[in-house]
């Protein structure tokens, strides 16, 4: 039934594929990455904030999962307006996390256990507390003035001052901040405390390479997750964005600050000057780029820019088009998810590019709550179903702390005050201001935040059933999830049938069938089916077949007609199920013999 098959195909010559899949099996392709959000992982000091010594004390646990690389979110000195994505000093550590010596011990601790370590490279912007910015804002003539993006005000006919353009910041409001002292505005695509660096200035770029990159590569890190990697180059002249939301002065300006004209030149330079001198990997965060051809430009090996990127196709599902939270829960369908996966899986078919597989990170709500079922009846089972899907996708696999034990979104009866993130708090406040506290609007906003907020990923890691889930002996900076007594690492380790053990088995199976699961071509068999997802991973004549039930009902299932051979069940999350019927949230992975 070839007509029902949706293949991940690209227009490029398929002969490259042999090169991409067999010649370039570098360590970062085969690897599974485990992401750590330092504030919420493990507190060793009792101050309620996770820290590096705490992480070091968990390294044996992380290694035991069978992961190869740790990605550590920003640990730099920072005022933490955006939890470390506002860096005040690239060469120093946020004091509550520890010291440079702790960081070196962490790097060594990873290497001693055969794991590599990548860190976040946040260089679209710095904190307004970075020395560079303090100097830049000190006077219009300062040599570092041009290190950031400064512009004079515009004025209305009535003489009212207004920002240089109508761009909206990612965290709401204008993307420009007025500086009283020098009487100009500076650009900040995120919070006002996160001024954008001016990448057009060569000196700035060179200093970024030295301070933010070489400093750490010489200390032994094995690469970078590069924050907002496509925002450095803005459209010259910084024109106004078209008005999409007539009720607001500020408009999304993605077309003017994403994938700008010099983006590829900058990344090639970064590669030539720094990355190519080290055995390191890069994974760029690539928001607002659904066009596969554009994505490929960043990750094609011959372009010498990035090894891989995070596409947003899957994690953006169900979000509002113009505003993330302007939506209602579950406004996505399974065919939407399939199409999104096809776009990121398709990136490697017949090309020299590479891709990633992930459902969670520190910016996303928990995947079981978003894509499966966080009802206790099906939480673990549906988590295992998602794990089967992820472990069978091509590309480098990323899992986020707590995903391995099936952590879920905050309870719905928690107050809005439990949400600490600048993005969710700003949004809720803006709805309240705009609607003058309209209860209907606020209730819709709360529902969206309960479903999609970044806060959900930032709740303390649940280690055991002791107070605060063993995360801290103090008062945690974010409240511990009410469910920690039954969702925690200790009990998952003790139960051989837990999601945690299931993940460990899957990660090892993935390595055993690497040619299919990590490198294979991706084909979808039931694109239109809203409950069942059947896909194959194939390399030559070898095939793996994956069947997933994305519903809480029984669903009929049969082997696709063009798959010949016997189905050998390698993994399933429901014991002794019938081949022709998928149980609620069942997942299966077959090898076709
Ligand atoms: O995120 C960039 C980004 O695109 C976010 O706006 C993302 O779309 C949003 O978080 C989804 O809700 C990166 C970091 O991952 C994030 O934590 C930072 O806040 C942001 O950059 C600024 O550095």
XYZ file of C-alpha atoms and ligand atoms in Angstrom:
616
model
C 0.000 0.000 0.000
C 2.738 2.339 -1.014
C 0.275 5.167 -1.581
C -0.268 5.429 2.173
C 3.397 5.664 2.902
C 4.733 9.076 3.845
C 8.458 8.908 3.467
C 11.010 11.276 4.791
C 12.511 12.187 1.459
C 14.521 15.154 0.368
C 15.295 16.464 -3.061
C 19.014 15.819 -2.677
C 20.785 12.922 -4.383
C 20.262 9.807 -2.295
C 23.839 8.654 -2.830
C 24.969 11.094 -0.133
C 23.062 8.986 2.291
C 25.685 6.260 2.320
C 28.210 8.876 3.310
C 25.960 10.407 5.930
C 25.050 7.139 7.547
C 28.152 5.046 7.310
C 31.170 7.297 6.919
C 30.293 10.003 9.411
C 29.381 7.966 12.458
C 30.972 10.403 14.820
C 30.431 10.187 18.563
C 27.753 12.872 18.648
C 25.557 11.020 16.176
C 25.363 7.815 18.182
C 24.949 9.577 21.481
C 22.101 10.066 23.898
C 22.220 13.388 25.720
C 20.859 13.987 29.231
C 19.941 17.620 29.943
C 20.374 19.160 33.391
C 18.761 22.363 34.630
C 21.117 23.192 37.512
C 18.684 25.169 39.689
C 16.333 22.208 39.897
C 18.516 19.095 39.839
C 20.137 18.515 43.245
C 20.943 20.916 46.073
C 23.947 19.989 48.218
C 24.127 23.152 50.317
C 20.599 23.405 51.691
C 19.914 26.847 50.199
C 17.029 25.475 48.111
C 18.819 25.943 44.770
C 20.467 23.057 42.941
C 24.241 23.242 42.560
C 27.245 21.701 40.853
C 28.429 19.587 43.815
C 24.857 18.249 43.911
C 25.090 17.274 40.249
C 28.476 15.636 40.822
C 26.908 13.496 43.555
C 24.442 12.166 40.942
C 26.908 11.407 38.161
C 26.886 7.665 38.795
C 23.108 7.688 38.512
C 23.224 9.600 35.226
C 25.908 7.298 33.803
C 23.844 4.265 34.844
C 21.046 5.367 32.501
C 23.299 4.625 29.545
C 23.577 8.196 28.312
C 26.752 9.466 26.666
C 26.664 13.233 27.011
C 25.423 15.668 29.638
C 24.083 19.052 28.527
C 24.274 21.535 31.364
C 22.055 24.618 31.133
C 23.735 27.951 31.953
C 25.831 27.843 35.111
C 27.436 31.262 34.528
C 27.491 34.226 36.845
C 24.132 35.906 36.284
C 21.452 37.965 38.037
C 19.000 35.197 37.022
C 16.283 37.336 35.484
C 15.928 34.484 32.986
C 17.487 31.747 35.114
C 20.992 32.101 33.778
C 20.161 32.883 30.137
C 21.247 36.387 31.121
C 24.997 35.955 31.498
C 26.951 38.552 33.475
C 30.326 36.817 33.122
C 31.048 33.887 30.803
C 34.174 33.014 32.773
C 32.601 32.689 36.185
C 30.012 30.573 37.959
C 26.711 31.663 39.513
C 27.661 31.657 43.199
C 24.736 29.507 44.460
C 25.860 26.804 41.971
C 29.473 26.699 43.205
C 32.868 27.710 41.900
C 35.063 27.337 38.842
C 36.846 24.527 40.701
C 33.494 22.737 41.127
C 32.851 23.102 37.413
C 36.248 21.650 36.544
C 35.570 18.755 38.939
C 32.227 18.221 37.170
C 33.862 18.169 33.731
C 36.449 15.676 34.999
C 33.741 13.628 36.726
C 31.882 13.245 33.423
C 35.025 12.269 31.559
C 36.056 9.788 34.282
C 32.765 7.991 33.708
C 33.152 7.937 29.926
C 30.592 10.697 29.382
C 31.090 13.963 27.563
C 29.776 17.345 28.615
C 28.326 20.213 26.607
C 27.325 23.580 28.000
C 24.922 26.291 26.904
C 26.384 29.033 24.754
C 24.210 32.123 25.202
C 25.601 34.798 22.930
C 22.699 36.478 21.188
C 22.540 38.647 24.286
C 24.241 39.113 27.639
C 22.897 40.314 30.955
C 22.680 44.070 31.425
C 25.046 43.361 34.333
C 27.826 42.131 32.020
C 30.857 44.448 32.094
C 30.586 44.810 28.309
C 27.100 46.269 28.598
C 27.939 48.436 31.593
C 30.696 49.995 29.490
C 28.498 50.202 26.405
C 25.797 52.123 28.252
C 28.289 54.409 30.016
C 28.447 56.901 27.106
C 27.648 57.230 23.404
C 31.368 57.567 22.650
C 32.566 54.553 24.565
C 34.494 52.101 22.336
C 32.076 49.357 23.423
C 28.988 51.398 22.452
C 28.864 49.459 19.172
C 28.945 46.096 20.961
C 25.177 46.346 21.500
C 22.352 47.649 19.318
C 21.587 51.278 20.174
C 19.191 53.552 18.289
C 17.713 57.009 18.800
C 14.033 57.409 19.635
C 11.257 58.133 17.166
C 8.643 60.729 18.017
C 4.932 60.884 17.324
C 3.376 64.012 15.804
C 2.531 65.074 19.342
C 6.144 64.772 20.358
C 5.778 61.551 22.358
C 8.895 59.418 22.388
C 8.568 55.914 20.989
C 10.939 53.020 20.273
C 12.869 52.781 16.970
C 10.446 50.126 15.676
C 7.398 48.067 16.656
C 9.142 44.772 17.415
C 7.729 42.691 20.245
C 10.058 40.977 22.678
C 9.750 37.199 23.142
C 8.740 37.910 26.719
C 6.085 40.473 25.777
C 6.107 44.268 25.364
C 8.477 46.326 23.227
C 11.864 44.841 22.295
C 13.465 48.228 23.057
C 14.464 49.757 26.359
C 15.033 53.468 26.877
C 18.317 54.423 28.518
C 17.882 57.675 30.448
C 21.611 58.249 30.854
C 22.572 58.239 27.143
C 19.106 59.106 25.752
C 18.900 56.185 23.330
C 17.118 52.843 23.119
C 18.825 49.430 23.118
C 17.410 46.267 21.567
C 16.499 43.242 23.691
C 14.698 40.381 21.943
C 14.087 38.825 25.371
C 13.843 40.621 28.762
C 15.010 44.250 29.089
C 17.823 42.861 31.251
C 19.039 40.820 28.227
C 20.450 43.339 25.718
C 21.249 41.898 22.259
C 24.906 41.864 21.274
C 25.791 43.547 17.996
C 27.199 40.704 15.898
C 27.985 43.070 13.057
C 30.920 44.283 15.103
C 33.913 42.016 14.461
C 35.557 42.855 17.764
C 32.428 41.734 19.620
C 32.411 38.428 17.750
C 36.074 37.794 18.495
C 35.577 38.517 22.179
C 32.569 36.166 22.270
C 34.702 33.414 20.722
C 37.432 33.994 23.288
C 35.463 34.547 26.483
C 32.389 32.362 25.965
C 33.846 29.553 23.852
C 37.626 29.057 23.991
C 37.694 29.642 27.732
C 35.507 26.567 28.231
C 36.895 24.424 25.430
C 40.334 24.770 27.050
C 38.751 23.661 30.322
C 37.649 20.465 28.601
C 34.009 20.854 27.599
C 33.063 18.824 24.544
C 30.815 21.311 22.831
C 27.852 23.611 23.077
C 24.109 23.752 22.911
C 23.827 27.129 21.217
C 20.985 29.279 22.434
C 18.776 30.985 19.815
C 21.402 30.305 17.177
C 19.497 32.017 14.359
C 18.877 35.431 15.926
C 22.294 37.106 15.692
C 21.773 38.716 12.293
C 18.942 41.223 12.029
C 17.471 42.736 8.867
C 19.468 45.899 8.078
C 17.581 49.057 8.920
C 15.497 47.181 11.519
C 12.174 47.894 9.733
C 8.758 47.808 11.415
C 7.047 44.434 11.355
C 3.620 44.098 9.697
C 0.725 44.604 12.093
C -0.834 41.235 12.876
C -2.237 42.074 16.308
C -4.028 45.396 15.841
C -4.807 45.557 19.560
C -1.130 45.947 20.415
C 1.659 48.439 19.658
C 4.120 45.550 19.474
C 4.256 42.940 16.737
C 6.062 39.660 16.230
C 9.112 40.482 14.119
C 10.414 36.990 13.516
C 10.887 37.699 9.799
C 13.277 40.530 10.686
C 15.385 38.973 13.403
C 15.374 35.256 12.600
C 17.704 33.750 9.975
C 18.963 37.191 8.969
C 21.246 37.832 5.984
C 24.603 37.317 7.744
C 23.634 34.338 9.918
C 25.485 31.704 7.896
C 28.545 33.879 7.508
C 28.758 34.277 11.306
C 28.402 30.566 11.955
C 30.985 29.681 9.329
C 33.356 32.126 10.952
C 32.666 30.688 14.420
C 33.399 27.279 13.011
C 36.591 28.269 11.231
C 37.967 30.343 14.082
C 37.003 28.152 17.032
C 35.014 24.945 16.643
C 37.116 23.325 13.915
C 40.138 23.419 16.240
C 38.492 21.131 18.808
C 36.865 17.688 18.789
C 33.536 19.113 19.863
C 29.861 19.053 18.952
C 27.290 21.783 18.466
C 23.531 21.667 18.642
C 21.819 24.936 17.814
C 18.409 26.014 18.988
C 16.497 26.999 15.834
C 13.177 28.641 16.659
C 10.695 29.886 14.026
C 12.198 27.966 11.102
C 9.705 25.472 9.692
C 11.286 25.508 6.205
C 13.361 22.331 5.827
C 15.649 23.825 3.185
C 16.536 26.641 5.559
C 17.222 24.180 8.364
C 19.485 22.128 6.127
C 21.676 25.146 5.444
C 22.615 25.167 9.137
C 23.344 21.453 9.482
C 24.647 20.309 6.113
C 28.165 18.987 6.796
C 29.601 20.757 3.779
C 28.370 24.128 5.070
C 30.619 23.769 8.152
C 28.291 25.539 10.571
C 26.473 23.363 13.125
C 26.332 19.607 13.659
C 22.612 19.600 14.365
C 19.756 21.803 15.521
C 16.598 21.601 17.567
C 13.664 22.219 15.259
C 10.492 23.487 16.924
C 7.965 21.662 14.726
C 6.978 19.151 17.404
C 7.251 21.249 20.548
C 5.289 24.126 19.001
C 2.267 21.851 18.444
C -0.861 23.197 20.082
C 0.629 26.623 20.775
C -1.040 29.854 19.668
C 0.136 31.096 16.266
C 1.006 34.641 17.205
C 1.233 34.253 20.981
C 2.273 30.921 22.503
C -0.365 30.967 25.257
C -3.223 32.204 23.089
C -4.590 28.687 22.770
C -6.621 25.945 24.447
C -5.179 22.621 25.575
C -4.827 19.811 23.091
C -5.456 21.887 19.990
C -3.257 19.565 17.956
C -3.967 16.233 16.300
C -1.897 13.093 15.859
C -1.521 13.781 12.095
C -0.023 17.175 13.089
C 2.535 15.370 15.243
C 3.338 12.922 12.453
C 3.833 15.730 9.939
C 6.072 17.596 12.368
C 8.221 14.510 12.954
C 8.409 13.896 9.227
C 9.940 17.338 8.778
C 12.731 16.799 11.297
C 13.336 13.129 10.440
C 13.310 14.018 6.748
C 16.258 16.290 7.208
C 18.766 13.443 6.984
C 17.300 11.400 4.161
C 19.532 11.796 1.163
C 21.445 14.723 2.639
C 24.690 15.317 4.513
C 22.792 16.853 7.441
C 21.986 15.506 10.877
C 18.947 15.825 13.124
C 17.792 15.551 16.741
C 14.984 13.733 18.539
C 13.450 15.271 21.651
C 10.123 16.084 23.297
C 11.261 17.940 26.391
C 13.684 20.562 27.591
C 13.725 23.382 30.152
C 11.426 25.511 27.927
C 8.705 22.915 27.456
C 5.940 21.501 29.583
C 6.240 17.802 30.420
C 5.694 15.508 27.428
C 3.409 13.033 29.211
C 1.075 15.910 30.118
C 1.210 17.401 26.606
C 1.269 14.415 24.294
C 0.042 11.435 26.334
C -1.813 10.933 29.617
C -0.800 12.165 33.045
C -3.738 10.363 34.697
C -2.021 8.036 37.147
C -3.762 5.073 35.520
C -1.838 5.586 32.293
C 1.056 7.868 33.244
C 3.809 5.271 33.173
C 2.341 3.304 30.302
C 1.898 6.324 28.060
C 5.353 7.559 29.110
C 6.762 4.230 27.905
C 4.871 4.604 24.624
C 6.472 8.032 24.089
C 9.849 6.566 25.052
C 9.494 3.870 22.374
C 8.714 6.552 19.809
C 11.674 8.713 20.801
C 14.138 5.831 21.015
C 13.180 4.791 17.492
C 13.727 8.207 15.889
C 16.837 8.981 13.880
C 19.283 11.613 15.041
C 20.912 12.444 18.328
C 18.488 11.723 21.166
C 17.958 14.229 23.990
C 16.190 13.496 27.252
C 15.511 16.017 29.960
C 15.937 15.494 33.705
C 12.895 13.801 35.202
C 11.614 12.594 31.829
C 13.125 9.196 32.651
C 10.855 8.832 35.695
C 7.755 10.279 34.033
C 7.539 13.647 35.783
C 4.384 15.573 34.882
C 3.068 19.145 34.837
C 2.256 21.011 38.047
C -1.048 20.103 39.693
C -3.892 22.241 38.346
C -4.974 23.435 41.778
C -1.721 25.319 42.321
C -1.906 29.094 42.400
C -0.483 31.258 39.571
C 2.111 32.466 42.114
C 3.831 29.076 41.855
C 4.791 30.030 38.296
C 8.116 31.852 38.564
C 9.200 32.118 34.945
C 9.438 35.536 33.290
C 7.557 34.253 30.213
C 4.470 32.831 31.962
C 4.318 35.558 34.629
C 4.600 38.351 32.046
C 1.898 36.754 29.924
C -0.522 36.348 32.800
C 0.078 39.917 33.928
C -0.388 41.257 30.397
C -3.760 39.485 30.025
C -4.836 40.868 33.363
C -3.843 44.418 32.364
C -5.251 44.222 28.840
C -8.630 42.824 29.896
C -8.834 44.756 33.192
C -8.945 41.484 35.095
C -11.685 39.814 33.050
C -12.308 36.462 34.765
C -12.978 34.563 31.535
C -9.759 35.804 29.919
C -7.741 35.087 33.054
C -9.148 31.617 33.377
C -8.258 30.847 29.730
C -4.754 32.238 30.264
C -4.314 30.124 33.393
C -5.455 27.015 31.554
C -2.925 27.656 28.783
C -0.145 28.273 31.283
C -1.085 25.106 33.178
C -0.660 23.237 29.931
C 2.356 24.872 28.284
C 4.419 26.920 30.749
C 8.170 26.492 30.905
C 7.778 26.311 34.697
C 6.594 22.696 34.550
C 10.053 21.537 33.508
C 11.679 23.542 36.270
C 10.082 21.903 39.291
C 12.670 20.205 41.521
C 13.889 16.798 40.410
C 12.174 14.062 42.407
C 14.794 11.822 43.984
C 12.976 10.003 46.788
C 9.999 10.154 49.152
C 11.713 12.298 51.814
C 10.581 15.935 52.271
C 11.005 18.000 49.082
C 11.640 14.789 47.188
C 15.237 14.662 48.420
C 16.055 17.663 46.222
C 16.987 19.940 49.125
C 17.048 20.024 52.898
C 16.088 23.711 52.699
C 13.174 25.511 51.090
C 13.148 24.765 47.359
C 13.172 27.780 45.020
C 10.185 26.213 43.245
C 7.602 24.085 44.983
C 8.093 20.316 44.813
C 5.415 18.424 42.890
C 2.702 16.921 45.148
C 3.188 13.552 43.417
C 6.818 13.098 44.454
C 6.046 10.299 46.901
C 5.229 7.945 44.068
C 7.077 9.579 41.166
C 10.739 9.529 42.187
C 14.074 7.995 41.229
C 14.402 5.786 44.312
C 11.118 3.982 43.802
C 11.694 3.758 40.041
C 15.060 2.116 40.615
C 13.499 -0.408 42.985
C 10.784 -1.404 40.500
C 12.129 -3.410 37.560
C 9.006 -2.645 35.547
C 9.324 1.139 35.942
C 9.600 3.696 33.171
C 13.178 4.312 34.318
C 14.237 0.711 33.652
C 12.258 0.765 30.428
C 14.272 3.790 29.275
C 17.558 2.072 30.176
C 16.621 -0.971 28.097
C 15.531 1.191 25.196
C 18.754 3.198 25.197
C 20.775 0.030 24.999
C 18.498 -1.459 22.324
C 18.904 1.763 20.317
C 22.661 1.215 20.230
C 22.209 -2.452 19.306
C 20.044 -1.558 16.313
C 21.788 1.734 15.548
C 21.642 1.301 11.766
C 17.836 1.285 11.974
C 16.933 3.281 15.039
C 19.609 6.012 14.950
C 20.400 6.160 11.232
C 17.440 4.564 9.436
C 15.041 6.207 7.000
C 11.675 7.159 8.441
C 8.353 6.181 6.846
C 4.860 6.817 8.163
C 2.108 4.323 7.241
C -1.019 5.913 8.643
C -0.631 9.647 8.184
C -4.351 10.404 8.561
C -5.079 8.127 11.521
C -5.909 10.274 14.560
C -5.288 7.535 17.147
C -2.598 5.219 15.866
C 0.889 6.012 14.656
C 2.702 3.347 12.648
C 6.144 4.031 11.260
C 9.085 2.101 9.942
C 12.804 2.698 10.226
C 14.734 1.113 7.409
C 18.278 0.696 6.199
C 18.646 -1.337 3.014
C 16.525 -4.442 3.499
C 16.563 -4.230 7.299
C 13.403 -2.805 8.855
C 12.095 -1.905 12.302
C 8.364 -1.296 12.671
C 6.857 0.836 15.399
C 3.159 0.862 16.387
C 1.874 3.394 18.905
C -1.596 3.962 20.311
C -2.057 7.634 21.178
C -5.447 7.099 22.791
C -7.000 5.689 25.959
C -9.135 3.268 23.885
C -8.373 -0.064 22.245
C -7.475 0.371 18.568
C -7.292 -2.214 15.818
C -3.918 -2.519 14.137
C -2.413 -4.608 11.381
C 0.972 -4.942 9.784
C 1.301 -2.637 6.757
C 0.754 -4.648 3.573
C 4.060 -3.823 1.955
C 6.046 -5.056 4.929
C 6.967 -8.644 4.252
C 8.367 -11.003 6.803
C 7.728 -12.037 10.333
C 7.343 -9.462 13.097
C 9.725 -10.079 15.960
C 8.581 -8.062 18.995
C 11.603 -6.395 20.595
C 9.805 -4.099 23.044
C 6.277 -3.465 24.228
C 4.849 -1.581 27.185
C 1.823 -3.863 27.628
C 2.423 -7.518 28.481
C 1.039 -10.229 26.151
C -1.078 -8.063 23.906
C -2.794 -9.345 20.752
C -1.108 -8.339 17.493
C -4.322 -7.098 15.901
C -5.322 -4.828 18.775
C -3.424 -2.066 20.500
C -4.335 -1.565 24.160
C -4.764 2.011 25.481
C -1.448 3.883 25.106
C 0.284 0.721 23.951
C 3.549 0.954 22.068
C 5.470 -1.772 20.235
C 8.759 -1.970 18.472
C 9.257 -4.880 16.078
C 12.187 -6.086 14.063
C 11.002 -7.417 10.691
C 12.651 -10.771 10.022
O 14.955 30.032 24.137
C 14.719 30.724 22.948
C 13.381 30.666 22.465
O 13.156 30.604 21.275
C 12.308 30.788 23.469
O 11.631 31.971 23.269
C 11.386 29.695 23.375
O 10.702 29.789 22.172
C 10.420 29.788 24.502
O 11.136 29.575 25.669
C 9.357 28.758 24.384
O 8.404 29.036 25.340
C 16.228 30.143 24.675
C 16.335 29.428 25.994
O 16.163 28.053 25.794
C 15.367 30.028 26.951
O 15.337 29.360 28.179
C 15.748 31.476 27.145
O 14.793 32.123 27.927
C 15.885 32.216 25.825
O 16.619 31.500 24.857
C 16.643 33.511 26.019
O 17.989 33.245 26.226
